[in-house]
Amino acid sequence: MPDGKLTSAMDALGGMTAPPDVALTFPANDAAVRRAMSTIRQGLRQHALSELSIGTLELVMAEACNNIVEHAYENSGRGVISLTARCLSGFVQFEISDTGKPMPGLAPPTKRKHDLNAALEQLPEGGFGWGLIRDMTTSLIYRRYGGRNILRLCVEVFPEDYDQRSRTGY
Amino acid sequence: MKITSQMSDTLQILKVEEKRIDAAAAIQFKDKVKALTADNMNGVVLDLEMVEFVDSSGLGAIVAAKKFLGHDRPLHLAALSPIVAKVFALTRMEKVFCIYVSADEALAAQAQKSA
């Protein structure tokens, strides 16, 4: 796949032309994902976002990356994840890509409904990830392109004094 | 994964002295809680005051801990940060646990119940 073709296809998905605040590529394993999250936190620091906004960003990225480790690369310990983040006014846009298996049905999973009135033994211990991603993003685009999974996510963010101004629950 | 244990008359307080319960820490967390709670029969309060981040794997590990403690030993949560509280709210898992502002509050609630 020529790079130019991929770039123009990406532009058609939403026109990400500003240089990213964070761009990194890291191995697809739990420890590397954890380190990447810390790097991204540093990279976004200059934008003075609220602690809750940073937590939300981190959660969305961590869930997306954990899914890549577990499902796209099937916990093989092989493969890399590429991530870029751009802070726009009021939003942070991410692009996360990998060369693992495509998503089933070429679509990201929906929020799973769990029966929380179930008996203690039946309570769910997993299957929360995509629900959290969907709840915390304002847009979510998935494409399989040239052997890559490309996920573009947008999260609404607030300035750092916002948590104090609006602290009613979360 | 550092978790310290402190026993009151009615409850065991487990304080997670880590910033994160995430995919990289979930298994260690489960093992540690299991080991620390093996020798007593009290209910347990998980004090999350120092925890800044819990992802869905961490959430699953906390649910797993609740399950292996069983019906007779409830697992309560204390001192959730705003983002951790948000994870419990969005997944509706907040309905499955008693959540207290602090470990002291959990102890006070328990003392009132036993009085």
XYZ file of C-alpha atoms in Angstrom:
285
model
C 0.000 0.000 0.000
C 1.564 3.327 -1.028
C 1.670 5.738 1.873
C 0.107 8.563 -0.099
C -3.014 6.559 -0.716
C -3.402 5.724 2.961
C -2.869 9.350 3.959
C -5.527 10.645 1.591
C -7.948 7.984 2.775
C -7.304 9.052 6.366
C -7.909 12.695 5.472
C -11.223 11.706 3.953
C -12.200 10.209 7.313
C -12.086 13.576 9.039
C -9.181 15.764 7.957
C -6.578 15.425 10.701
C -4.068 17.926 9.392
C -2.654 19.548 12.548
C 0.527 17.887 13.845
C -0.256 15.492 16.692
C 0.472 16.367 20.338
C 1.464 12.765 20.888
C 2.605 10.159 18.387
C 3.984 6.874 19.579
C 4.350 3.262 18.594
C 4.713 0.582 21.238
C 4.604 -3.208 21.615
C 1.165 -4.747 22.081
C 1.421 -5.952 25.688
C -0.091 -4.828 29.000
C 3.112 -3.346 30.443
C 3.857 -1.335 27.279
C 0.265 -0.045 27.172
C 0.657 1.152 30.756
C 3.890 2.996 29.888
C 2.273 4.525 26.793
C -0.587 5.898 28.895
C 1.928 7.669 31.119
C 3.690 9.177 28.061
C 0.365 10.419 26.699
C -0.480 12.014 30.041
C 2.806 13.948 29.835
C 2.190 14.853 26.189
C -1.200 16.389 26.952
C -0.053 18.202 30.106
C 0.557 21.540 28.333
C -3.150 21.737 27.471
C -4.097 22.056 31.176
C -7.063 19.693 30.983
C -9.125 18.766 34.040
C -8.078 15.679 35.970
C -11.382 14.008 35.107
C -10.860 14.769 31.398
C -7.380 13.255 31.517
C -8.770 10.216 33.340
C -11.462 9.821 30.687
C -8.901 10.079 27.862
C -6.673 7.555 29.542
C -9.523 5.144 30.086
C -10.681 5.326 26.448
C -7.143 4.788 25.152
C -6.378 2.019 27.629
C -9.574 0.135 26.774
C -8.925 0.450 23.035
C -5.308 -0.710 23.439
C -6.232 -3.567 25.807
C -8.686 -4.811 23.189
C -5.978 -4.739 20.531
C -3.611 -6.741 22.777
C -6.296 -9.273 23.639
C -8.319 -9.596 20.440
C -6.489 -8.159 17.399
C -3.171 -9.788 18.426
C -4.850 -12.522 20.531
C -2.452 -12.065 23.467
C 0.378 -13.368 21.272
C 2.844 -10.827 22.652
C 3.631 -9.865 19.071
C 2.701 -6.781 17.075
C 2.735 -3.054 17.715
C 0.160 -0.350 18.344
C 0.474 3.131 16.834
C -1.283 5.978 18.530
C -1.597 9.674 17.785
C -3.509 12.242 19.827
C -4.454 15.799 18.899
C -5.897 18.287 21.305
C -8.467 20.423 19.472
C -10.683 23.019 21.125
C -12.853 21.127 23.573
C -11.939 17.723 22.173
C -9.084 15.280 21.904
C -8.978 13.149 18.814
C -7.096 9.854 18.758
C -6.119 7.519 16.053
C -5.068 4.049 17.107
C -3.946 1.445 14.618
C -2.641 -2.097 14.559
C -1.998 -4.877 12.072
C -3.791 -7.626 13.968
C -6.994 -9.449 13.150
C -9.908 -7.316 11.910
C -12.822 -6.683 14.230
C -15.537 -9.321 13.875
C -18.043 -8.220 11.238
C -15.705 -5.295 10.502
C -17.470 -3.239 13.147
C -16.620 -2.256 16.730
C -18.748 -4.077 19.328
C -21.765 -2.392 20.876
C -22.260 -1.811 24.605
C -23.012 -5.144 26.219
C -26.013 -5.313 28.512
C -25.239 -7.111 31.753
C -27.759 -8.477 34.221
C -26.569 -6.933 37.473
C -29.457 -8.411 39.422
C -27.968 -11.814 38.731
C -26.772 -14.042 41.552
C -23.333 -13.170 42.936
C -21.737 -16.121 41.118
C -23.139 -14.904 37.784
C -21.890 -11.298 37.976
C -19.862 -10.325 34.887
C -16.080 -9.974 35.249
C -15.500 -8.714 31.725
C -17.165 -7.325 28.635
C -17.194 -3.737 29.936
C -14.547 -2.281 27.639
C -16.525 -1.338 24.548
C -19.424 -0.030 26.616
C -17.009 2.337 28.376
C -15.424 3.412 25.085
C -18.822 4.115 23.546
C -20.089 5.957 26.639
C -17.034 8.206 26.793
C -16.539 9.104 23.122
C -18.441 11.603 21.019
C -17.463 9.857 17.801
C -15.990 6.532 16.880
C -14.918 5.418 13.435
C -13.420 2.061 12.568
C -11.897 1.136 9.226
C -9.982 -1.876 8.027
C -7.566 -0.504 5.473
C -4.529 -2.112 3.882
C -4.240 -4.828 6.531
C -4.567 -2.334 9.374
C -7.275 -1.707 11.931
C -7.744 2.042 12.208
C -9.790 3.406 15.060
C -10.501 7.112 15.328
C -12.018 8.297 18.573
C -13.051 11.705 19.807
C -13.408 12.571 23.508
C -14.848 15.794 24.908
C -12.486 17.499 27.376
C -12.653 20.405 29.819
C -10.077 22.858 31.202
C -8.441 22.077 34.528
C -10.607 24.352 36.682
C -13.774 22.726 35.313
C -13.977 19.824 37.782
C -14.195 22.273 40.669
C -16.844 24.394 38.992
C -19.154 21.512 38.194
C -18.502 18.940 40.878
C -21.886 17.328 41.212
C -21.045 13.661 41.190
C -18.924 13.516 38.060
C 0.981 -4.874 43.819
C 1.109 -3.526 47.359
C -2.002 -4.009 49.473
C -1.940 -3.573 53.249
C -4.426 -5.182 55.596
C -5.821 -3.826 58.825
C -8.371 -5.609 60.983
C -11.165 -4.047 63.003
C -13.678 -6.007 65.090
C -16.074 -6.345 62.206
C -14.254 -5.507 59.010
C -10.963 -6.089 57.281
C -9.646 -2.971 55.555
C -7.518 -3.601 52.480
C -5.711 -0.480 51.345
C -4.451 -0.640 47.779
C -1.152 1.245 47.832
C -0.868 1.542 44.058
C -1.936 4.167 41.544
C -3.494 1.729 39.104
C -5.553 -1.423 38.953
C -5.311 -2.046 35.215
C -4.832 -4.913 32.758
C -1.178 -5.207 33.786
C -2.106 -5.525 37.481
C -5.454 -7.368 37.487
C -4.151 -10.884 38.130
C -1.752 -9.778 40.872
C -4.574 -7.843 42.485
C -6.857 -10.890 42.584
C -4.100 -13.145 43.958
C -3.123 -10.637 46.622
C -6.690 -10.064 47.824
C -7.268 -13.802 47.918
C -4.115 -14.361 50.018
C -4.841 -11.477 52.409
C -8.432 -12.525 53.079
C -7.825 -16.269 53.392
C -7.507 -16.448 57.185
C -10.490 -14.545 58.481
C -14.268 -14.332 58.147
C -14.929 -10.585 58.318
C -16.441 -8.464 55.582
C -13.878 -6.509 53.579
C -13.485 -2.825 52.718
C -11.328 -2.097 49.715
C -9.806 1.334 50.352
C -9.037 2.889 46.952
C -7.854 6.265 48.242
C -4.462 5.961 46.520
C -5.829 4.477 43.285
C -6.066 6.940 40.402
C -7.078 4.580 37.629
C -9.164 1.434 37.228
C -9.866 0.071 33.745
C -12.331 -2.663 32.766
C -9.780 -5.372 33.625
C -9.326 -3.837 37.085
C -13.091 -3.596 37.479
C -13.399 -7.281 36.520
C -10.756 -8.160 39.126
C -12.680 -6.275 41.840
C -15.879 -8.139 40.865
C -13.935 -11.420 40.948
C -12.770 -10.565 44.488
C -16.364 -9.958 45.533
C -17.325 -13.324 44.079
C -14.661 -15.347 45.831
C -15.394 -13.665 49.171
C -18.906 -15.087 48.798
C -22.266 -14.141 50.301
C -21.203 -14.090 53.937
C -18.333 -11.677 53.485
C -19.461 -8.570 51.612
C -16.858 -6.509 49.736
C -17.351 -2.773 50.216
C -15.492 0.003 48.401
C -14.169 3.254 49.814
C -12.628 6.526 48.574
C -13.189 6.315 44.823
C -11.523 9.052 42.756
C -13.816 10.862 40.274
C -12.665 8.793 37.279
C -12.884 5.512 39.210
C -16.390 6.478 40.362
C -17.229 7.176 36.727
C -16.181 3.659 35.688
C -18.444 2.171 38.356
C -21.309 4.470 37.351
C -21.110 3.881 33.583
C -20.970 0.102 34.007
C -23.706 0.323 36.699
C -21.420 -1.718 38.948
C -22.013 0.942 41.630
C -25.309 -0.879 42.275
C -23.501 -4.097 43.135
C -21.247 -2.611 45.859
C -21.742 -0.462 48.942
C -19.525 2.535 48.229
C -18.297 4.778 51.044
C -16.557 8.161 50.974
C -13.743 6.757 53.118
C -12.710 3.609 54.968
C -13.609 5.375 58.245
C -17.110 5.950 56.958
C -17.422 2.246 56.078
C -16.333 1.349 59.632
C -18.791 3.834 61.134
C -21.633 2.414 59.026
C -20.745 -1.085 60.125
C -20.550 -0.040 63.806
C -24.027 1.486 63.532
C -25.360 -1.721 61.985
C -23.931 -3.871 64.774
C -25.125 -1.513 67.566
